[in-house]
PDB file of C-alpha atoms in Angstrom:
ATOM      1  CA  ALA P   1     -17.309  38.661 -38.065  1.00  0.00           C
ATOM      2  CA  ASP P   2     -20.513  36.815 -39.693  1.00  0.00           C
ATOM      3  CA  LEU P   3     -20.732  34.004 -36.918  1.00  0.00           C
ATOM      4  CA  PRO P   4     -23.508  33.807 -34.275  1.00  0.00           C
ATOM      5  CA  SER P   5     -23.033  34.609 -31.170  1.00  0.00           C
ATOM      6  CA  ALA P   6     -23.599  30.978 -29.946  1.00  0.00           C
ATOM      7  CA  GLN P   7     -20.733  30.294 -32.378  1.00  0.00           C
ATOM      8  CA  ARG P   8     -18.198  32.551 -31.143  1.00  0.00           C
ATOM      9  CA  TYR P   9     -19.195  32.235 -27.617  1.00  0.00           C
ATOM     10  CA  GLY P  10     -18.831  28.171 -27.770  1.00  0.00           C
ATOM     11  CA  ILE P  11     -14.818  28.999 -30.161  1.00  0.00           C
ATOM     12  CA  ILE P  12     -14.152  31.197 -26.989  1.00  0.00           C
ATOM     13  CA  PHE P  13     -15.005  28.916 -23.915  1.00  0.00           C
ATOM     14  CA  GLY P  14     -13.223  25.828 -26.011  1.00  0.00           C
ATOM     15  CA  CYS P  15     -10.357  27.900 -25.532  1.00  0.00           C
ATOM     16  CA  PHE P  16     -10.966  28.372 -22.229  1.00  0.00           C
ATOM     17  CA  VAL P  17     -11.165  25.248 -21.294  1.00  0.00           C
ATOM     18  CA  PHE P  18      -8.461  23.674 -23.542  1.00  0.00           C
ATOM     19  CA  ILE P  19      -6.221  26.135 -21.928  1.00  0.00           C
ATOM     20  CA  GLY P  20      -7.663  24.996 -18.619  1.00  0.00           C
ATOM     21  CA  THR P  21      -7.072  21.237 -19.764  1.00  0.00           C
ATOM     22  CA  VAL P  22      -2.952  22.043 -20.491  1.00  0.00           C
ATOM     23  CA  THR P  23      -2.336  24.416 -17.704  1.00  0.00           C
ATOM     24  CA  ALA P  24      -3.796  21.362 -15.083  1.00  0.00           C
ATOM     25  CA  VAL P  25      -1.600  18.670 -17.025  1.00  0.00           C
ATOM     26  CA  LEU P  26       1.661  20.866 -16.712  1.00  0.00           C
ATOM     27  CA  ALA P  27       1.158  21.904 -13.453  1.00  0.00           C
ATOM     28  CA  LEU P  28       0.053  17.386 -12.175  1.00  0.00           C
ATOM     29  CA  LEU P  29       3.945  16.987 -13.783  1.00  0.00           C
ATOM     30  CA  THR P  30       5.317  19.762 -12.192  1.00  0.00           C
ATOM     31  CA  LEU P  31       3.839  18.814  -8.578  1.00  0.00           C
ATOM     32  CA  GLY P  32       4.435  15.269  -8.907  1.00  0.00           C
ATOM     33  CA  GLY P  33       8.165  15.141  -9.791  1.00  0.00           C
ATOM     34  CA  SER P  34       8.094  14.247 -13.612  1.00  0.00           C
ATOM     35  CA  PHE P  35       9.740  17.136 -14.894  1.00  0.00           C
ATOM     36  CA  HIS P  36      12.356  17.080 -11.860  1.00  0.00           C
ATOM     37  CA  ARG P  37      13.295  12.645 -12.914  1.00  0.00           C
ATOM     38  CA  ILE P  38      13.079  13.496 -16.411  1.00  0.00           C
ATOM     39  CA  ALA P  39      15.702  15.912 -15.515  1.00  0.00           C
ATOM     40  CA  GLU P  40      18.036  13.992 -13.644  1.00  0.00           C
ATOM     41  CA  GLN P  41      18.198  11.019 -15.596  1.00  0.00           C
ATOM     42  CA  GLU P  42      19.103  13.239 -18.972  1.00  0.00           C
ATOM     43  CA  LYS P  43      21.977  13.899 -15.823  1.00  0.00           C
ATOM     44  CA  THR P  44      23.165  10.523 -15.238  1.00  0.00           C
ATOM     45  CA  GLY P  45      22.326   8.226 -17.873  1.00  0.00           C
ATOM     46  CA  SER P  46      19.585   6.124 -15.640  1.00  0.00           C
ATOM     47  CA  VAL P  47      16.337   5.414 -13.852  1.00  0.00           C
ATOM     48  CA  THR P  48      15.936   7.348 -10.944  1.00  0.00           C
ATOM     49  CA  ILE P  49      12.842   5.555  -9.581  1.00  0.00           C
ATOM     50  CA  SER P  50      12.984   3.752  -7.131  1.00  0.00           C
ATOM     51  CA  ASP P  51      11.218   0.306  -6.282  1.00  0.00           C
ATOM     52  CA  ASP P  52       9.210  -0.661  -4.417  1.00  0.00           C
ATOM     53  CA  PHE P  53      12.127  -1.617  -1.350  1.00  0.00           C
ATOM     54  CA  LYS P  54      13.654   1.192  -1.310  1.00  0.00           C
ATOM     55  CA  ALA P  55      10.694   3.026  -1.043  1.00  0.00           C
ATOM     56  CA  ARG P  56       9.185   1.029   1.586  1.00  0.00           C
ATOM     57  CA  MET P  57      12.765   2.437   3.397  1.00  0.00           C
ATOM     58  CA  ASP P  58      11.977   5.546   3.422  1.00  0.00           C
ATOM     59  CA  ARG P  59       8.253   4.885   5.297  1.00  0.00           C
ATOM     60  CA  PRO P  60       7.813   3.518   8.725  1.00  0.00           C
ATOM     61  CA  LEU P  61       6.932  -0.532   8.680  1.00  0.00           C
ATOM     62  CA  LEU P  62       4.085  -2.123  10.841  1.00  0.00           C
ATOM     63  CA  MET P  63       7.455  -4.903  12.216  1.00  0.00           C
ATOM     64  CA  GLU P  64       9.326  -2.165  12.833  1.00  0.00           C
ATOM     65  CA  ARG P  65       6.251  -0.049  14.983  1.00  0.00           C
ATOM     66  CA  LEU P  66       5.293  -3.655  16.656  1.00  0.00           C
ATOM     67  CA  LEU P  67       8.998  -3.901  17.842  1.00  0.00           C
ATOM     68  CA  ASP P  68       9.240   0.128  19.089  1.00  0.00           C
ATOM     69  CA  SER P  69       5.621  -1.555  21.000  1.00  0.00           C
ATOM     70  CA  ARG P  70       7.216  -4.225  22.423  1.00  0.00           C
ATOM     71  CA  GLU P  71      10.067  -2.345  24.074  1.00  0.00           C
ATOM     72  CA  ARG P  72       8.131   0.648  25.320  1.00  0.00           C
ATOM     73  CA  MET P  73       5.471  -1.993  26.291  1.00  0.00           C
ATOM     74  CA  MET P  74       8.145  -3.931  28.462  1.00  0.00           C
ATOM     75  CA  GLN P  75       9.861  -1.119  29.812  1.00  0.00           C
ATOM     76  CA  GLN P  76       7.139   0.511  31.334  1.00  0.00           C
ATOM     77  CA  ASN P  77       5.880  -2.151  32.690  1.00  0.00           C
ATOM     78  CA  TYR P  78       8.814  -4.310  34.041  1.00  0.00           C
ATOM     79  CA  PRO P  79      11.396  -2.048  34.246  1.00  0.00           C
ATOM     80  CA  ASP P  80      12.770  -3.920  37.009  1.00  0.00           C
ATOM     81  CA  ARG P  81      12.795  -7.752  34.487  1.00  0.00           C
ATOM     82  CA  ALA P  82      15.583  -9.887  35.614  1.00  0.00           C
ATOM     83  CA  PRO P  83      14.874 -13.284  33.882  1.00  0.00           C
ATOM     84  CA  ARG P  84      12.435 -15.385  34.627  1.00  0.00           C
ATOM     85  CA  LYS P  85      12.765 -18.908  35.159  1.00  0.00           C
ATOM     86  CA  GLU P  86       9.225 -19.848  36.901  1.00  0.00           C
ATOM     87  CA  GLY P  87       5.694 -18.944  36.997  1.00  0.00           C
ATOM     88  CA  CYS P  88       4.057 -15.854  34.390  1.00  0.00           C
ATOM     89  CA  THR P  89       4.567 -12.548  33.580  1.00  0.00           C
ATOM     90  CA  ASN P  90       1.197 -10.315  34.665  1.00  0.00           C
ATOM     91  CA  LEU P  91       0.405  -9.542  30.656  1.00  0.00           C
ATOM     92  CA  THR P  92       0.961 -13.539  30.084  1.00  0.00           C
ATOM     93  CA  LYS P  93      -1.630 -14.030  32.676  1.00  0.00           C
ATOM     94  CA  MET P  94      -4.274 -12.577  30.899  1.00  0.00           C
ATOM     95  CA  LEU P  95      -3.757 -14.287  27.587  1.00  0.00           C
ATOM     96  CA  LEU P  96      -3.520 -18.073  29.646  1.00  0.00           C
ATOM     97  CA  ASN P  97      -7.155 -19.841  30.107  1.00  0.00           C
ATOM     98  CA  VAL P  98      -8.928 -19.644  33.000  1.00  0.00           C
ATOM     99  CA  PRO P  99      -8.738 -22.427  34.955  1.00  0.00           C
ATOM    100  CA  PRO P 100     -11.610 -24.395  36.705  1.00  0.00           C
ATOM    101  CA  PRO P 101     -11.974 -23.372  40.768  1.00  0.00           C
ATOM    102  CA  PRO P 102     -11.070 -25.306  42.844  1.00  0.00           C
ATOM    103  CA  LYS P 103     -13.525 -28.588  44.330  1.00  0.00           C
ATOM    104  CA  GLY P 104     -16.212 -27.842  46.438  1.00  0.00           C
ATOM    105  CA  LYS P 105     -16.190 -24.554  45.861  1.00  0.00           C
ATOM    106  CA  SER P 106     -19.552 -22.482  44.678  1.00  0.00           C
ATOM    107  CA  ALA P 107     -21.175 -21.434  42.367  1.00  0.00           C
ATOM    108  CA  LYS P 108     -21.517 -17.796  43.547  1.00  0.00           C
ATOM    109  CA  ASP P 109     -17.834 -17.946  45.180  1.00  0.00           C
ATOM    110  CA  ASP P 110     -17.000 -18.380  41.693  1.00  0.00           C
ATOM    111  CA  THR P 111     -15.308 -14.586  40.642  1.00  0.00           C
ATOM    112  CA  THR P 112     -14.337 -16.050  37.043  1.00  0.00           C
ATOM    113  CA  GLY P 113     -17.930 -17.271  35.748  1.00  0.00           C
ATOM    114  CA  TYR P 114     -16.221 -20.258  34.806  1.00  0.00           C
ATOM    115  CA  MET P 115     -18.789 -22.519  35.805  1.00  0.00           C
ATOM    116  CA  LYS P 116     -21.676 -20.455  34.947  1.00  0.00           C
ATOM    117  CA  ASN P 117     -19.615 -20.541  31.169  1.00  0.00           C
ATOM    118  CA  PHE P 118     -19.149 -24.238  31.500  1.00  0.00           C
ATOM    119  CA  VAL P 119     -23.147 -24.979  32.276  1.00  0.00           C
ATOM    120  CA  VAL P 120     -23.902 -22.430  28.866  1.00  0.00           C
ATOM    121  CA  ALA P 121     -22.199 -23.981  26.914  1.00  0.00           C
ATOM    122  CA  TYR P 122     -22.556 -27.768  27.598  1.00  0.00           C
ATOM    123  CA  ARG P 123     -25.961 -27.100  26.619  1.00  0.00           C
ATOM    124  CA  LYS P 124     -25.224 -24.990  24.213  1.00  0.00           C
ATOM    125  CA  CYS P 125     -23.576 -28.177  21.979  1.00  0.00           C
ATOM    126  CA  GLN P 126     -25.641 -30.785  23.254  1.00  0.00           C
ATOM    127  CA  ASP P 127     -28.160 -28.946  21.513  1.00  0.00           C
ATOM    128  CA  GLN P 128     -25.597 -28.803  18.148  1.00  0.00           C
ATOM    129  CA  PRO P 129     -22.027 -30.963  19.094  1.00  0.00           C
ATOM    130  CA  GLY P 130     -19.592 -29.840  16.606  1.00  0.00           C
ATOM    131  CA  GLY P 131     -19.379 -33.794  15.032  1.00  0.00           C
ATOM    132  CA  PRO P 132     -20.315 -37.077  15.592  1.00  0.00           C
ATOM    133  CA  VAL P 133     -19.838 -38.223  18.740  1.00  0.00           C
ATOM    134  CA  ILE P 134     -16.752 -40.372  20.227  1.00  0.00           C
ATOM    135  CA  SER P 135     -17.952 -44.818  20.533  1.00  0.00           C
ATOM    136  CA  GLY P 136     -18.450 -45.486  24.708  1.00  0.00           C
ATOM    137  CA  ARG P 137     -18.004 -41.394  25.258  1.00  0.00           C
ATOM    138  CA  PRO P 138     -21.095 -39.995  24.565  1.00  0.00           C
ATOM    139  CA  GLU P 139     -20.189 -37.434  27.076  1.00  0.00           C
ATOM    140  CA  ALA P 140     -16.870 -36.546  25.624  1.00  0.00           C
ATOM    141  CA  ARG P 141     -17.928 -33.773  22.716  1.00  0.00           C
ATOM    142  CA  PHE P 142     -20.107 -31.674  24.693  1.00  0.00           C
ATOM    143  CA  GLU P 143     -16.791 -31.936  28.065  1.00  0.00           C
ATOM    144  CA  ALA P 144     -14.404 -30.900  25.812  1.00  0.00           C
ATOM    145  CA  PHE P 145     -16.730 -27.693  24.042  1.00  0.00           C
ATOM    146  CA  ALA P 146     -17.786 -26.680  27.083  1.00  0.00           C
ATOM    147  CA  ARG P 147     -14.294 -26.652  29.581  1.00  0.00           C
ATOM    148  CA  SER P 148     -12.559 -24.758  26.333  1.00  0.00           C
ATOM    149  CA  TYR P 149     -16.044 -22.038  26.122  1.00  0.00           C
ATOM    150  CA  ALA P 150     -15.055 -21.154  29.890  1.00  0.00           C
ATOM    151  CA  GLY P 151     -11.328 -21.363  30.095  1.00  0.00           C
ATOM    152  CA  CYS P 152     -11.719 -18.049  27.825  1.00  0.00           C
ATOM    153  CA  GLY P 153     -13.028 -15.896  30.168  1.00  0.00           C
ATOM    154  CA  ASP P 154     -15.655 -13.495  30.626  1.00  0.00           C
ATOM    155  CA  HIS P 155     -13.358 -10.302  29.111  1.00  0.00           C
ATOM    156  CA  VAL P 156     -13.164 -11.851  25.616  1.00  0.00           C
ATOM    157  CA  SER P 157     -15.865 -11.712  22.563  1.00  0.00           C
ATOM    158  CA  LEU P 158     -18.272 -14.380  22.533  1.00  0.00           C
ATOM    159  CA  SER P 159     -17.177 -14.975  19.092  1.00  0.00           C
ATOM    160  CA  TYR P 160     -13.682 -15.746  20.098  1.00  0.00           C
ATOM    161  CA  ARG P 161     -14.897 -17.891  22.565  1.00  0.00           C
ATOM    162  CA  ARG P 162     -17.310 -19.804  19.935  1.00  0.00           C
ATOM    163  CA  SER P 163     -14.816 -20.184  17.523  1.00  0.00           C
ATOM    164  CA  TYR P 164     -12.065 -21.649  20.155  1.00  0.00           C
ATOM    165  CA  ALA P 165     -14.451 -23.903  21.747  1.00  0.00           C
ATOM    166  CA  ARG P 166     -14.877 -25.526  18.009  1.00  0.00           C
ATOM    167  CA  MET P 167     -11.182 -25.737  17.625  1.00  0.00           C
ATOM    168  CA  TYR P 168     -10.528 -27.599  20.811  1.00  0.00           C
ATOM    169  CA  GLU P 169     -13.246 -29.954  20.488  1.00  0.00           C
ATOM    170  CA  GLN P 170     -12.373 -30.603  16.775  1.00  0.00           C
ATOM    171  CA  ILE P 171      -9.116 -31.442  17.535  1.00  0.00           C
ATOM    172  CA  CYS P 172      -9.922 -32.847  21.193  1.00  0.00           C
ATOM    173  CA  CYS P 173     -12.335 -35.087  19.588  1.00  0.00           C
ATOM    174  CA  ASP P 174     -11.151 -36.791  16.940  1.00  0.00           C
ATOM    175  CA  ASN P 175     -10.947 -39.878  18.100  1.00  0.00           C
ATOM    176  CA  HIS P 176      -9.957 -41.556  21.300  1.00  0.00           C
ATOM    177  CA  LYS P 177      -6.640 -41.339  21.685  1.00  0.00           C
ATOM    178  CA  THR P 178      -7.331 -37.674  21.158  1.00  0.00           C
ATOM    179  CA  ASP P 179      -9.464 -37.429  23.493  1.00  0.00           C
ATOM    180  CA  ASP P 180      -7.464 -38.943  26.372  1.00  0.00           C
ATOM    181  CA  GLU P 181      -4.465 -36.667  25.410  1.00  0.00           C
ATOM    182  CA  TYR P 182      -6.250 -33.347  25.392  1.00  0.00           C
ATOM    183  CA  GLY P 183      -8.417 -34.454  28.508  1.00  0.00           C
ATOM    184  CA  ALA P 184      -5.087 -35.584  30.339  1.00  0.00           C
ATOM    185  CA  MET P 185      -3.518 -32.204  28.947  1.00  0.00           C
ATOM    186  CA  TYR P 186      -6.379 -30.290  30.521  1.00  0.00           C
ATOM    187  CA  LYS P 187      -6.194 -32.424  33.697  1.00  0.00           C
ATOM    188  CA  SER P 188      -2.012 -30.972  34.445  1.00  0.00           C
ATOM    189  CA  ASP P 189      -2.418 -27.042  33.270  1.00  0.00           C
ATOM    190  CA  PRO P 190      -5.680 -25.841  32.270  1.00  0.00           C
ATOM    191  CA  GLU P 191      -4.219 -23.146  31.542  1.00  0.00           C
ATOM    192  CA  PHE P 192      -3.078 -24.021  28.289  1.00  0.00           C
ATOM    193  CA  VAL P 193      -3.800 -21.891  25.148  1.00  0.00           C
ATOM    194  CA  VAL P 194      -4.405 -25.429  22.527  1.00  0.00           C
ATOM    195  CA  GLY P 195      -2.441 -23.922  19.358  1.00  0.00           C
ATOM    196  CA  LYS P 196      -0.298 -21.399  20.735  1.00  0.00           C
ATOM    197  CA  PHE P 197       2.563 -23.046  19.990  1.00  0.00           C
ATOM    198  CA  CYS P 198       3.346 -24.190  15.865  1.00  0.00           C
ATOM    199  CA  TRP P 199       5.651 -25.356  14.186  1.00  0.00           C
ATOM    200  CA  LEU P 200       7.630 -22.818  12.117  1.00  0.00           C
ATOM    201  CA  GLU P 201       7.569 -23.307   7.901  1.00  0.00           C
ATOM    202  CA  GLY P 202      11.012 -21.652   6.207  1.00  0.00           C
ATOM    203  CA  LEU P 203       9.717 -18.937   4.070  1.00  0.00           C
ATOM    204  CA  ASP P 204       9.204 -19.497   0.453  1.00  0.00           C
ATOM    205  CA  ALA P 205       9.605 -16.748  -2.513  1.00  0.00           C
ATOM    206  CA  LYS P 206       6.924 -17.921  -4.540  1.00  0.00           C
ATOM    207  CA  ARG P 207       4.564 -18.741  -2.087  1.00  0.00           C
ATOM    208  CA  HIS P 208       5.077 -16.058   0.810  1.00  0.00           C
ATOM    209  CA  LEU P 209       6.117 -13.111  -0.621  1.00  0.00           C
ATOM    210  CA  ALA P 210       3.053 -11.651  -1.783  1.00  0.00           C
ATOM    211  CA  LYS P 211       1.458 -11.535   2.046  1.00  0.00           C
ATOM    212  CA  VAL P 212       4.790 -10.619   3.907  1.00  0.00           C
ATOM    213  CA  HIS P 213       4.913  -7.934   2.472  1.00  0.00           C
ATOM    214  CA  ALA P 214       1.580  -7.078   2.168  1.00  0.00           C
ATOM    215  CA  ALA P 215       2.206  -7.226   5.998  1.00  0.00           C
ATOM    216  CA  THR P 216       5.098  -5.664   6.385  1.00  0.00           C
ATOM    217  CA  SER P 217       5.309  -2.632   3.604  1.00  0.00           C
ATOM    218  CA  GLY P 218       3.122   0.015   5.866  1.00  0.00           C
ATOM    219  CA  ASP P 219       0.383   0.225   3.671  1.00  0.00           C
ATOM    220  CA  MET P 220      -3.523  -0.946   4.744  1.00  0.00           C
ATOM    221  CA  TYR P 221      -3.618  -4.853   4.220  1.00  0.00           C
ATOM    222  CA  TYR P 222      -4.939  -5.292   0.653  1.00  0.00           C
ATOM    223  CA  HIS P 223      -5.468  -1.730   0.032  1.00  0.00           C
ATOM    224  CA  LYS P 224      -5.066  -1.867  -3.669  1.00  0.00           C
ATOM    225  CA  LYS P 225      -6.774  -4.699  -4.282  1.00  0.00           C
TER     226      LYS P 225
END
């Protein structure tokens, strides 16, 4: 009764804060299922918290979603699809590089934009080549960059065209042997995408487990990092 009013209000509000904190903690434990798991552990005598693998099985995974999307896309676009012995599907044609126009065709008649992009890329590589010039073949690096840049077509981003052209230039113009190899490949198969075929490496738990889990767990990539 002899306490000042300020101290009385302080004690009252302190009680309210304490009661509110305890109530919030109990509500979180109840809604989060902690009490339910404790009761289950008392009955079973074992830990009931699921591991990462079991938790992933209860939610949709990225790989399964991609496989379902592929099956749906194939059914919609190719309902009567039979085993193909030659040629390419419409989807594959969209992914291949743009071939150069036939000889004798003018730039005005080129609907793919190959010749225009070839000239732009050739001059760009002349100003800033991606490496030293091959001895005896001063134009090899410029031509490699230009034909790969123009082969990407106008339907891809500019950054992709530049990156792909630089990669192709580095691989093609490493030495005289690679220039001959990729030059002959381009003449025989101009639509071929360099790098679309690769050797597959067997998975190793120590090296690949974390990346495979991040890609297939269904979570946003590196969301928790």
